[in-house]
Tab-separated table of C-alpha atoms in Angstrom:
chain	number	residue	atom	x	y	z
V	1	MET	CA	-51.629	89.824	135.307
V	2	GLY	CA	-48.505	90.127	137.460
V	3	GLN	CA	-47.531	93.423	135.864
V	4	ASP	CA	-50.862	94.971	136.891
V	5	LEU	CA	-50.747	93.766	140.507
V	6	PHE	CA	-50.438	97.279	141.904
V	7	GLY	CA	-53.409	98.452	139.879
V	8	ILE	CA	-55.495	95.436	140.918
V	9	LEU	CA	-54.738	95.939	144.601
V	10	PHE	CA	-54.952	99.699	144.795
V	11	GLY	CA	-56.897	100.948	141.784
V	12	ASP	CA	-55.822	104.176	140.131
V	13	PRO	CA	-52.167	104.638	141.152
V	14	PHE	CA	-52.338	108.428	140.815
V	15	ALA	CA	-55.355	108.732	143.102
V	16	VAL	CA	-53.820	106.418	145.700
V	17	MET	CA	-50.428	108.135	145.722
V	18	ASN	CA	-51.958	111.608	145.693
V	19	THR	CA	-54.122	110.794	148.715
V	20	ILE	CA	-51.168	109.384	150.640
V	21	GLY	CA	-48.964	112.331	149.725
V	22	LEU	CA	-51.507	114.967	150.745
V	23	LEU	CA	-52.126	113.392	154.140
V	24	ALA	CA	-48.442	112.764	154.856
V	25	PHE	CA	-47.114	116.161	153.819
V	26	ALA	CA	-49.914	118.126	155.482
V	27	LEU	CA	-49.039	116.271	158.682
V	28	VAL	CA	-45.316	116.942	158.324
V	29	GLY	CA	-45.692	120.618	157.432
V	30	SER	CA	-48.122	121.246	160.281
V	31	SER	CA	-45.783	119.488	162.725
V	32	LYS	CA	-43.000	121.880	161.723
V	33	ALA	CA	-45.281	124.866	162.297
V	34	ILE	CA	-46.360	123.520	165.688
V	35	ARG	CA	-42.700	123.274	166.698
V	36	GLU	CA	-42.279	126.958	165.799
V	37	GLU	CA	-45.345	127.786	167.951
V	38	PHE	CA	-47.466	129.090	165.085
V	39	ASP	CA	-51.137	129.727	165.808
V	40	LEU	CA	-53.843	127.471	164.384
V	41	LEU	CA	-54.142	129.495	161.179
V	42	GLY	CA	-50.379	129.431	160.685
V	43	ILE	CA	-50.262	125.696	161.309
V	44	THR	CA	-52.977	125.163	158.719
V	45	VAL	CA	-51.330	127.427	156.149
V	46	VAL	CA	-47.932	125.736	156.454
V	47	GLY	CA	-49.476	122.270	156.397
V	48	LEU	CA	-51.550	122.972	153.298
V	49	ALA	CA	-48.621	124.718	151.607
V	50	MET	CA	-46.442	121.667	152.054
V	51	ALA	CA	-49.242	119.431	150.799
V	52	PHE	CA	-50.181	121.471	147.720
V	53	ALA	CA	-47.312	123.672	146.537
V	54	GLY	CA	-45.405	120.899	144.784
V	55	GLY	CA	-48.468	119.506	143.037
V	56	ALA	CA	-49.656	122.961	141.977
V	57	THR	CA	-46.250	123.669	140.435
V	58	ARG	CA	-46.382	120.293	138.678
V	59	ASP	CA	-49.793	121.060	137.203
V	60	LEU	CA	-48.748	124.511	136.014
V	61	LEU	CA	-45.710	123.007	134.281
V	62	VAL	CA	-47.969	120.686	132.258
V	63	ALA	CA	-50.484	123.478	131.578
V	64	ARG	CA	-53.441	122.346	133.632
V	65	VAL	CA	-55.428	123.850	136.489
V	66	PRO	CA	-54.004	122.640	139.828
V	67	LEU	CA	-56.065	119.831	141.309
V	68	ALA	CA	-56.283	121.709	144.600
V	69	LEU	CA	-58.456	124.292	142.815
V	70	GLN	CA	-60.674	121.687	141.189
V	71	SER	CA	-61.670	119.292	143.956
V	72	PRO	CA	-62.819	120.003	147.523
V	73	ILE	CA	-61.710	116.484	148.380
V	74	GLU	CA	-58.093	117.616	147.940
V	75	ILE	CA	-58.534	120.359	150.535
V	76	ALA	CA	-60.366	117.982	152.873
V	77	LEU	CA	-57.459	115.539	152.748
V	78	GLY	CA	-55.008	118.331	153.504
V	79	LEU	CA	-57.077	119.502	156.462
V	80	LEU	CA	-57.265	115.932	157.732
V	81	GLY	CA	-53.454	115.810	157.682
V	82	VAL	CA	-53.352	119.082	159.650
V	83	GLY	CA	-55.746	117.608	162.201
V	84	LEU	CA	-53.587	114.503	162.556
V	85	ALA	CA	-50.543	116.678	163.246
V	86	ILE	CA	-52.377	118.583	165.961
V	87	ALA	CA	-53.543	115.313	167.518
V	88	LEU	CA	-49.987	113.944	167.499
V	89	SER	CA	-48.692	117.115	169.160
V	90	VAL	CA	-51.040	116.438	172.058
V	91	VAL	CA	-49.832	112.891	172.696
V	92	LEU	CA	-46.183	113.050	171.588
V	93	THR	CA	-43.134	115.016	172.644
V	94	SER	CA	-41.424	116.758	169.699
V	95	PRO	CA	-43.780	115.303	167.073
V	96	ASP	CA	-41.844	116.911	164.210
V	97	THR	CA	-38.851	114.647	164.925
V	98	HIS	CA	-40.796	111.577	166.047
V	99	PRO	CA	-40.328	108.410	163.948
V	100	ILE	CA	-44.000	108.600	162.940
V	101	THR	CA	-43.433	111.983	161.316
V	102	LEU	CA	-40.128	110.957	159.741
V	103	VAL	CA	-41.739	107.885	158.188
V	104	ALA	CA	-44.727	109.969	157.057
V	105	ASP	CA	-42.318	112.378	155.387
V	106	ALA	CA	-40.593	109.524	153.548
V	107	ILE	CA	-43.947	108.115	152.447
V	108	GLY	CA	-45.131	111.536	151.283
V	109	LEU	CA	-41.916	112.047	149.353
V	110	ALA	CA	-42.376	108.699	147.617
V	111	ALA	CA	-46.045	109.302	146.889
V	112	PHE	CA	-45.506	112.727	145.346
V	113	THR	CA	-42.461	111.570	143.387
V	114	THR	CA	-44.730	108.952	141.854
V	115	THR	CA	-47.632	111.295	141.091
V	116	GLY	CA	-45.232	113.739	139.474
V	117	ALA	CA	-43.741	111.001	137.310
V	118	ILE	CA	-47.194	109.805	136.276
V	119	VAL	CA	-48.406	113.266	135.288
V	120	ALA	CA	-45.182	114.092	133.443
V	121	THR	CA	-45.278	110.825	131.505
V	122	GLU	CA	-48.900	111.390	130.512
V	123	ALA	CA	-47.957	114.889	129.347
V	124	GLY	CA	-45.378	113.379	126.995
V	125	VAL	CA	-42.352	115.307	128.245
V	126	SER	CA	-38.735	114.174	127.875
V	127	VAL	CA	-36.850	111.979	130.318
V	128	PHE	CA	-35.446	115.125	131.929
V	129	GLY	CA	-38.988	116.461	132.206
V	130	VAL	CA	-40.230	113.312	133.923
V	131	ILE	CA	-37.430	113.371	136.494
V	132	ALA	CA	-37.628	117.142	137.021
V	133	ILE	CA	-41.409	117.229	137.478
V	134	ALA	CA	-41.327	114.190	139.761
V	135	THR	CA	-38.708	115.917	141.911
V	136	ILE	CA	-40.500	119.272	141.941
V	137	ASN	CA	-43.754	117.572	142.905
V	138	ALA	CA	-41.950	115.760	145.734
V	139	VAL	CA	-39.892	118.573	147.260
V	140	GLY	CA	-41.618	121.775	146.146
V	141	GLY	CA	-44.069	121.784	149.031
V	142	GLY	CA	-41.347	121.276	151.623
V	143	ALA	CA	-39.268	124.081	150.135
V	144	PHE	CA	-42.235	126.457	150.221
V	145	ALA	CA	-43.057	125.458	153.792
V	146	ASP	CA	-39.479	126.217	154.845
V	147	ILE	CA	-39.791	129.698	153.345
V	148	LEU	CA	-42.965	130.276	155.376
V	149	LEU	CA	-41.025	129.100	158.423
V	150	ASP	CA	-38.399	131.783	157.652
V	151	ARG	CA	-35.510	129.483	156.858
V	152	SER	CA	-33.616	128.373	153.770
V	153	PRO	CA	-35.123	125.269	152.115
V	154	PHE	CA	-33.207	122.404	153.664
V	155	ILE	CA	-33.202	120.453	150.393
V	156	LEU	CA	-30.578	122.911	149.115
V	157	PHE	CA	-27.951	122.320	151.764
V	158	ASP	CA	-28.764	119.430	154.067
V	159	ASP	CA	-29.688	115.778	153.947
V	160	PHE	CA	-30.146	113.214	151.185
V	161	TYR	CA	-33.716	114.166	150.287
V	162	ALA	CA	-34.332	115.549	146.810
V	163	SER	CA	-31.862	112.966	145.534
V	164	CYS	CA	-34.323	110.252	146.582
V	165	ALA	CA	-36.969	111.827	144.351
V	166	VAL	CA	-34.492	111.993	141.474
V	167	LEU	CA	-33.796	108.278	141.893
V	168	GLY	CA	-37.502	107.489	142.104
V	169	GLY	CA	-38.391	109.521	139.019
V	170	SER	CA	-35.545	107.899	137.081
V	171	THR	CA	-36.781	104.470	138.149
V	172	TYR	CA	-40.304	105.236	136.920
V	173	PHE	CA	-39.010	106.323	133.523
V	174	LEU	CA	-36.714	103.312	133.148
V	175	ALA	CA	-39.508	100.960	134.147
V	176	GLY	CA	-41.632	102.388	131.362
V	177	VAL	CA	-38.793	102.054	128.866
V	178	VAL	CA	-38.478	98.318	129.517
V	179	GLY	CA	-42.216	97.815	129.129
V	180	VAL	CA	-43.425	97.664	132.727
V	181	SER	CA	-47.070	98.692	133.115
V	182	GLY	CA	-47.869	102.101	134.546
V	183	SER	CA	-49.345	100.702	137.756
V	184	THR	CA	-46.337	98.528	138.472
V	185	ALA	CA	-43.929	101.318	137.531
V	186	ALA	CA	-45.708	103.507	140.078
V	187	GLY	CA	-45.285	100.893	142.769
V	188	ILE	CA	-41.602	100.412	141.974
V	189	CYS	CA	-41.011	104.170	141.968
V	190	ALA	CA	-42.657	104.555	145.368
V	191	VAL	CA	-40.727	101.655	146.904
V	192	VAL	CA	-37.358	102.874	145.600
V	193	THR	CA	-38.004	106.412	146.852
V	194	VAL	CA	-39.245	105.516	150.321
V	195	LEU	CA	-36.561	102.893	150.958
V	196	THR	CA	-33.815	105.249	149.812
V	197	ARG	CA	-35.136	108.009	152.045
V	198	LEU	CA	-35.460	105.765	155.087
V	199	ALA	CA	-31.936	104.469	154.496
V	200	ALA	CA	-30.688	108.056	154.289
V	201	VAL	CA	-32.367	108.910	157.604
V	202	THR	CA	-31.095	105.844	159.458
V	203	ARG	CA	-27.581	105.997	158.013
V	204	ASP	CA	-27.263	109.791	158.067
V	205	TRP	CA	-26.498	110.143	154.363
V	206	ASN	CA	-25.625	113.573	152.991
V	207	LEU	CA	-24.389	114.831	149.663
V	208	PRO	CA	-20.855	116.272	149.896
V	209	THR	CA	-20.186	119.996	149.925
V	210	VAL	CA	-17.344	121.733	148.102
V	211	GLN	CA	-15.759	122.427	151.499
V	212	GLY	CA	-16.204	118.819	152.566
V	213	LEU	CA	-14.410	117.632	149.442
V	214	GLY	CA	-11.457	119.859	150.352
V	215	LEU	CA	-11.718	121.869	147.123
V	216	VAL	CA	-11.804	125.183	148.967
V	217	GLU	CA	-10.626	126.311	152.360
V	218	GLN	CA	-13.246	126.233	155.101
């Protein structure tokens, strides 16, 4: 009973996490586009790209049609996230850096790390596959959005971000190894990812660079 608490409270963990991730990342991506003064179409494109690119890549890696092409509900959730970003831009100054957006980004990262881990596990891939697909699902949309915003994906050079997804995906796999139920493993994965990301934001964590380690001259 205790092991299935997450499933009892929230139902299908994939559906719950996918819904949260779509709303959160569509909001975050659209907020970035608003900061760059994109028009309404551009804001929508960037928001939906951040919401769907990671999941579409995940689905292609496990040889299935992306969910975004199967269900209109997916698109509706993404558009709702875009609308929320526009509403926030009206009432907030610099909504892309506001705590609401930063927390939404952390929640979206955790949600998509979890959905990626769930799909990869169901596909029967290796431990590396579970962690890789969880990470791609979590950060792929943000990387694609950065490309649309004409800048290098920040996950490659700044911040402790993709590493949180790696930790979350690893946690999901290890939870399964020790016999934790899928629903509870999903909850643990999400909690580890979001708490790690929020700690990284508040404590300004960054992975070291070669120059920062003093291995080469700056």
